[in-house]
Short mmCIF file of C-alpha atoms and ligand atoms in Angstrom, two decimals:
data_model
loop_
_atom_site.label_atom_id
_atom_site.label_comp_id
_atom_site.label_asym_id
_atom_site.label_seq_id
_atom_site.Cartn_x
_atom_site.Cartn_y
_atom_site.Cartn_z
CA MET A 1 36.11 22.85 19.80
CA THR A 2 38.20 20.25 21.57
CA PRO A 3 38.70 16.84 19.90
CA ALA A 4 36.72 15.16 22.72
CA ARG A 5 33.76 17.50 22.26
CA PHE A 6 33.91 17.05 18.44
CA LEU A 7 33.84 13.26 18.86
CA LEU A 8 30.91 13.41 21.28
CA ARG A 9 28.96 15.70 18.97
CA THR A 10 29.65 13.43 15.96
CA LEU A 11 28.56 10.33 17.88
CA GLY A 12 25.42 12.10 19.05
CA LEU A 13 24.58 13.19 15.52
CA GLY A 14 25.12 9.64 14.25
CA ALA A 15 22.86 8.15 16.93
CA ALA A 16 20.14 10.72 16.23
CA THR A 17 20.33 10.09 12.48
CA GLY A 18 20.11 6.35 13.08
CA ALA A 19 17.07 6.73 15.33
CA VAL A 20 15.26 8.95 12.81
CA THR A 21 16.07 6.59 9.93
CA THR A 22 14.86 3.56 11.90
CA ALA A 23 11.64 5.33 12.89
CA TYR A 24 11.03 6.24 9.25
CA ALA A 25 11.78 2.68 8.08
CA VAL A 26 9.30 1.25 10.59
CA TRP A 27 6.68 3.76 9.41
CA GLU A 28 7.29 2.98 5.73
CA ALA A 29 6.85 -0.75 6.33
CA ARG A 30 3.21 0.05 7.17
CA ALA A 31 2.61 2.54 4.32
CA TYR A 32 0.58 0.10 2.22
CA THR A 33 0.30 1.18 -1.39
CA LEU A 34 -1.66 0.06 -4.44
CA ARG A 35 0.43 0.18 -7.60
CA CYS A 36 -1.37 0.18 -10.95
CA VAL A 37 0.27 -1.26 -14.05
CA THR A 38 -0.79 -1.94 -17.64
CA MET A 39 0.46 -5.08 -19.36
CA PRO A 40 -0.32 -5.27 -23.12
CA VAL A 41 -0.36 -9.03 -23.43
CA LEU A 42 -3.84 -10.12 -24.59
CA PRO A 43 -4.85 -11.10 -28.13
CA VAL A 44 -6.01 -8.29 -30.36
CA ASP A 45 -9.59 -7.15 -29.68
CA SER A 46 -9.67 -8.74 -26.18
CA ARG A 47 -11.40 -6.90 -23.41
CA PRO A 48 -9.08 -5.80 -20.55
CA LEU A 49 -8.58 -8.20 -17.66
CA ARG A 50 -7.90 -6.75 -14.20
CA VAL A 51 -5.49 -8.85 -12.14
CA LEU A 52 -4.73 -8.24 -8.46
CA HIS A 53 -1.23 -9.47 -7.66
CA LEU A 54 -0.71 -10.19 -3.95
CA SER A 55 2.57 -11.38 -2.51
CA ASP A 56 4.64 -11.64 0.65
CA LEU A 57 1.95 -10.63 3.13
CA HIS A 58 3.95 -12.18 6.00
CA LEU A 59 0.81 -11.75 8.08
CA THR A 60 0.72 -12.02 11.87
CA PRO A 61 -2.52 -11.96 13.88
CA GLY A 62 -1.70 -8.60 15.47
CA GLN A 63 -1.27 -6.68 12.20
CA SER A 64 -4.72 -5.10 12.26
CA ARG A 65 -3.77 -2.19 9.99
CA LYS A 66 -2.48 -4.53 7.29
CA GLN A 67 -5.57 -6.71 7.63
CA GLU A 68 -7.84 -3.69 7.28
CA TRP A 69 -5.96 -2.52 4.17
CA LEU A 70 -6.18 -5.99 2.66
CA ARG A 71 -9.94 -6.03 3.27
CA SER A 72 -10.25 -2.78 1.32
CA LEU A 73 -8.80 -4.41 -1.82
CA ALA A 74 -12.05 -6.31 -2.48
CA ALA A 75 -13.57 -2.99 -3.56
CA LEU A 76 -11.30 -3.09 -6.62
CA GLU A 77 -13.41 -6.00 -7.92
CA PRO A 78 -10.58 -7.62 -9.89
CA ASP A 79 -11.29 -10.35 -12.43
CA LEU A 80 -8.47 -12.52 -11.12
CA VAL A 81 -6.16 -12.79 -8.10
CA VAL A 82 -2.58 -14.06 -8.40
CA ASN A 83 -1.00 -14.87 -5.04
CA THR A 84 2.74 -15.56 -5.16
CA GLY A 85 3.25 -16.80 -1.63
CA ASP A 86 4.75 -15.92 1.76
CA ASN A 87 1.28 -15.33 3.19
CA LEU A 88 2.04 -16.42 6.75
CA ALA A 89 4.43 -15.36 9.52
CA HIS A 90 2.80 -16.97 12.57
CA PRO A 91 1.13 -20.30 13.42
CA ASP A 92 -2.17 -18.47 14.05
CA SER A 93 -2.14 -16.36 10.88
CA LEU A 94 -4.42 -18.47 8.73
CA ALA A 95 -7.77 -17.32 10.14
CA PRO A 96 -6.93 -13.59 9.97
CA LEU A 97 -5.52 -14.12 6.49
CA LEU A 98 -8.72 -15.70 5.20
CA ASP A 99 -10.78 -13.03 6.95
CA SER A 100 -8.67 -10.25 5.41
CA LEU A 101 -8.92 -11.67 1.90
CA GLY A 102 -12.67 -12.01 2.36
CA PRO A 103 -14.55 -11.56 -0.93
CA LEU A 104 -11.31 -11.81 -2.92
CA LEU A 105 -11.50 -15.55 -2.26
CA ASP A 106 -14.69 -15.63 -4.34
CA VAL A 107 -12.78 -14.18 -7.32
CA PRO A 108 -10.97 -16.65 -9.63
CA GLY A 109 -7.44 -17.08 -8.33
CA VAL A 110 -4.19 -18.99 -8.59
CA PHE A 111 -1.42 -19.39 -6.02
CA VAL A 112 1.95 -20.85 -5.17
CA LEU A 113 3.65 -21.03 -1.77
CA GLY A 114 6.82 -19.38 -0.52
CA SER A 115 9.26 -20.49 2.13
CA ASN A 116 7.46 -18.39 4.74
CA ASP A 117 4.26 -20.35 4.17
CA TYR A 118 6.14 -23.51 5.13
CA PHE A 119 8.36 -22.44 8.03
CA SER A 120 8.08 -20.08 11.00
CA PRO A 121 10.21 -16.95 10.73
CA THR A 122 13.38 -16.80 12.74
CA LEU A 123 15.49 -14.01 14.16
CA ARG A 124 18.00 -12.84 11.58
CA ASN A 125 20.24 -9.91 10.96
CA PRO A 126 17.79 -7.15 9.96
CA LEU A 127 20.40 -5.84 7.52
CA ARG A 128 20.47 -9.08 5.55
CA TYR A 129 18.48 -7.31 2.83
CA LEU A 130 21.59 -5.26 2.18
CA LEU A 131 23.80 -8.31 1.98
CA PRO A 132 24.25 -10.99 -0.70
CA ASP A 133 22.41 -14.29 -0.18
CA ASP A 134 24.48 -16.30 2.30
CA GLY A 135 22.96 -19.60 1.15
CA THR A 136 21.30 -20.45 4.48
CA ARG A 137 17.65 -21.47 4.30
CA ASN A 138 15.19 -21.32 7.15
CA THR A 139 13.97 -24.92 7.18
CA ASP A 140 14.69 -26.01 10.77
CA THR A 141 12.00 -23.92 12.50
CA PRO A 142 8.48 -25.25 13.21
CA GLN A 143 6.25 -25.67 10.20
CA LEU A 144 3.40 -23.24 9.62
CA PRO A 145 -0.08 -24.55 8.70
CA TRP A 146 0.71 -24.56 4.99
CA GLN A 147 -1.43 -27.60 4.24
CA ASP A 148 -4.45 -25.89 5.83
CA LEU A 149 -3.59 -22.80 3.77
CA VAL A 150 -3.55 -24.84 0.55
CA ASP A 151 -6.81 -26.59 1.51
CA SER A 152 -8.49 -23.27 2.34
CA PHE A 153 -7.45 -21.65 -0.93
CA THR A 154 -8.35 -24.62 -3.12
CA LYS A 155 -11.72 -24.97 -1.36
CA THR A 156 -12.60 -21.48 -2.63
CA GLY A 157 -11.69 -22.50 -6.18
CA TRP A 158 -8.24 -20.92 -6.31
CA ILE A 159 -5.91 -23.10 -8.39
CA ASP A 160 -2.83 -24.55 -6.70
CA LEU A 161 0.08 -24.22 -9.17
CA THR A 162 2.67 -26.01 -7.04
CA ASN A 163 4.84 -27.74 -9.65
CA ARG A 164 1.94 -28.21 -12.01
CA ARG A 165 0.18 -26.91 -15.08
CA ASP A 166 -3.52 -26.18 -15.35
CA SER A 167 -5.98 -24.13 -17.32
CA SER A 168 -9.04 -22.05 -16.54
CA VAL A 169 -11.47 -19.64 -18.13
CA VAL A 170 -11.43 -16.13 -16.69
CA GLY A 171 -13.87 -13.74 -18.26
CA ASP A 172 -13.68 -14.40 -22.01
CA LEU A 173 -10.18 -15.80 -21.85
CA GLN A 174 -8.83 -19.34 -21.78
CA ILE A 175 -5.66 -19.16 -19.68
CA ALA A 176 -2.93 -21.81 -19.61
CA TRP A 177 -1.10 -21.86 -16.28
CA ALA A 178 2.22 -23.24 -15.05
CA GLY A 179 3.67 -22.80 -11.58
CA VAL A 180 6.48 -24.05 -9.40
CA ASP A 181 7.02 -24.67 -5.72
CA ASP A 182 9.38 -22.21 -4.05
CA PRO A 183 12.65 -21.94 -6.00
CA HIS A 184 14.35 -20.27 -3.00
CA LEU A 185 14.07 -23.59 -1.16
CA GLU A 186 14.90 -25.43 -4.40
CA TYR A 187 11.45 -27.03 -4.20
CA ASP A 188 10.80 -26.20 -7.87
CA ASP A 189 10.57 -29.22 -10.16
CA LEU A 190 10.85 -27.76 -13.63
CA ASP A 191 10.58 -31.17 -15.31
CA LEU A 192 6.98 -31.40 -14.10
CA ILE A 193 5.95 -28.23 -15.96
CA ALA A 194 8.35 -28.37 -18.90
CA GLY A 195 7.12 -28.26 -22.47
CA PRO A 196 5.59 -25.75 -24.83
CA ALA A 197 2.76 -23.74 -23.33
CA ASP A 198 -0.69 -24.35 -24.81
CA ALA A 199 -0.64 -22.37 -28.05
CA SER A 200 -4.43 -22.61 -28.36
CA ALA A 201 -5.00 -20.68 -25.11
CA ASP A 202 -5.67 -16.93 -25.22
CA LEU A 203 -3.00 -16.31 -22.60
CA ARG A 204 -0.16 -18.33 -21.07
CA VAL A 205 0.93 -17.39 -17.53
CA GLY A 206 3.74 -18.72 -15.32
CA VAL A 207 3.77 -18.24 -11.54
CA ALA A 208 6.58 -18.64 -9.00
CA HIS A 209 7.33 -17.29 -5.54
CA ALA A 210 11.01 -16.48 -6.04
CA PRO A 211 12.05 -15.24 -9.51
CA TYR A 212 15.16 -17.36 -9.96
CA LEU A 213 16.58 -17.11 -13.46
CA ARG A 214 16.35 -20.86 -14.13
CA VAL A 215 12.57 -20.66 -13.66
CA LEU A 216 12.13 -17.48 -15.69
CA ASP A 217 14.32 -18.88 -18.48
CA GLN A 218 12.26 -22.05 -18.78
CA LEU A 219 8.87 -20.35 -18.63
CA ALA A 220 9.91 -17.80 -21.25
CA ALA A 221 11.44 -20.49 -23.45
CA ASP A 222 8.26 -22.59 -23.21
CA GLY A 223 6.27 -19.68 -24.56
CA TYR A 224 4.55 -18.25 -21.48
CA ASP A 225 3.42 -14.69 -22.19
CA ALA A 226 3.63 -13.41 -18.62
CA ILE A 227 5.32 -14.46 -15.38
CA PHE A 228 4.26 -13.37 -11.88
CA ALA A 229 6.62 -13.58 -8.89
CA GLY A 230 7.33 -12.04 -5.50
CA HIS A 231 9.94 -12.87 -2.83
CA THR A 232 12.31 -9.95 -3.45
CA HIS A 233 10.39 -7.45 -1.27
CA GLY A 234 11.56 -5.02 -3.96
CA GLY A 235 14.93 -4.98 -2.23
CA GLN A 236 13.15 -3.93 1.00
CA VAL A 237 15.91 -1.52 2.05
CA CYS A 238 16.59 0.58 -1.04
CA LEU A 239 18.59 3.69 -1.78
CA PRO A 240 16.36 6.66 -2.63
CA ALA A 241 16.71 7.62 -6.32
CA TYR A 242 18.77 4.48 -6.94
CA GLY A 243 16.64 1.49 -6.01
CA ALA A 244 17.27 -2.03 -4.80
CA LEU A 245 20.69 -3.30 -3.83
CA VAL A 246 19.78 -6.98 -3.57
CA THR A 247 16.94 -9.36 -4.52
CA ASN A 248 17.58 -12.35 -2.23
CA CYS A 249 17.88 -14.49 -5.38
CA ASP A 250 19.85 -14.44 -8.63
CA LEU A 251 17.62 -11.88 -10.36
CA GLU A 252 19.50 -8.63 -10.85
CA PRO A 253 18.43 -5.69 -8.60
CA ALA A 254 17.21 -3.63 -11.57
CA ARG A 255 14.24 -6.03 -11.81
CA ALA A 256 13.64 -6.33 -8.04
CA LYS A 257 10.08 -5.09 -8.54
CA GLY A 258 7.70 -3.88 -11.21
CA LEU A 259 7.06 -4.78 -14.83
CA HIS A 260 9.93 -5.90 -17.02
CA ARG A 261 10.66 -8.28 -19.88
CA HIS A 262 12.43 -11.61 -19.63
CA PRO A 263 13.99 -12.86 -22.86
CA ALA A 264 13.64 -16.47 -23.92
CA ALA A 265 17.39 -16.53 -24.37
CA SER A 266 17.86 -20.26 -24.00
CA ALA A 267 15.14 -21.15 -26.48
CA PRO A 268 16.05 -22.59 -29.86
CA GLY A 269 15.26 -19.85 -32.36
CA ASP A 270 13.79 -16.55 -31.30
CA LEU A 271 10.64 -17.07 -29.26
CA GLY A 272 10.63 -13.48 -28.08
CA SER A 273 10.25 -12.77 -24.41
CA ALA A 274 7.79 -12.89 -21.55
CA TRP A 275 6.44 -10.07 -19.43
CA LEU A 276 7.75 -10.35 -15.89
CA HIS A 277 5.90 -8.77 -13.00
CA VAL A 278 7.69 -8.89 -9.64
CA SER A 279 5.70 -7.70 -6.64
CA ALA A 280 7.54 -5.89 -3.87
CA GLY A 281 5.02 -7.53 -1.54
CA LEU A 282 3.16 -6.25 1.47
CA GLY A 283 5.23 -7.48 4.37
CA THR A 284 8.52 -8.08 6.03
CA SER A 285 9.83 -10.63 8.43
CA PRO A 286 8.38 -9.82 11.88
CA TYR A 287 11.99 -9.63 13.05
CA ALA A 288 12.95 -6.95 10.51
CA PRO A 289 9.83 -4.74 10.20
CA ILE A 290 11.50 -2.05 8.15
CA ARG A 291 11.39 -0.78 4.58
CA VAL A 292 13.26 2.11 3.02
CA ALA A 293 12.33 3.69 -0.33
CA CYS A 294 10.27 0.60 -1.11
CA ARG A 295 6.62 0.86 -0.07
CA PRO A 296 4.76 -2.35 0.76
CA GLU A 297 2.45 -2.95 -2.16
CA ALA A 298 -0.27 -4.83 -3.92
CA THR A 299 -0.54 -4.38 -7.67
CA LEU A 300 -3.57 -4.03 -9.88
CA LEU A 301 -2.50 -5.01 -13.37
CA THR A 302 -4.75 -4.23 -16.28
CA LEU A 303 -4.01 -6.73 -19.01
CA THR A 304 -4.84 -5.18 -22.37
CA ALA A 305 -4.70 -6.25 -26.01
CA GLU A 306 -1.32 -6.16 -27.69
CA ARG A 307 -0.90 -3.35 -30.16
FE1 LIG B 1 8.68 -12.75 1.55
#
């Protein structure tokens, strides 16, 4: 084979491989998956509590398949919904979002916002999920209807945990809550939620959109039993059999998604550690609609009594 023919064949093979990989990545971004997890965090003899963790929907009005899949989640009949932000990706997304959540809005819920609830998405390098955070934040695009989103959620009874603490009774359990505004935008105000979590509650839960270590450290040190977060998209473009390469924050890639522990390392004395559940989320930026080895997901967590 002549060098010219070898080069042409190699280039052709590379282009074909790229096209197949891209087609697969576009397909996988729509392969919505329910992940089921058990978290042994409740007081002894408690009945299980089923928690649906939703995150990073990045919904646009035209995503009928995603909306249909979201509607199907109501059949799970969870006891509680935790929504960790990035619901929107279009100025007209709110109505389809509320329609897709449907009966889930009648279930007790808590929420925080992510940067993509505040600001319209913008065209970016689709490979940025393979690159370290470059420090730029998308805050100069038009605002999305985040205030209407907050009003709609709170009207249903969902608790807004934006830089605040609260408490509620879910099933038989008194739950103490703390949440922050999006740490990725540095909107989190940890002073507003600082202090020991309510020791008299049955369960103490922290909620944040982006799992930055400063937030996890404080929640764990303050005695929260479990922390829910999203934002990472699980790495979004992962290596098969290896996992995430990046998290788009300072959390290490090994905890880009799923259930892990977070030690209360900065606490005086040994206060143990918190459970950390990071959702890989259901969406992507509309300008980078790809996922590799990282299915879009919602998670049904069954909280059980500690052994
Ligand atoms: Fe997101």
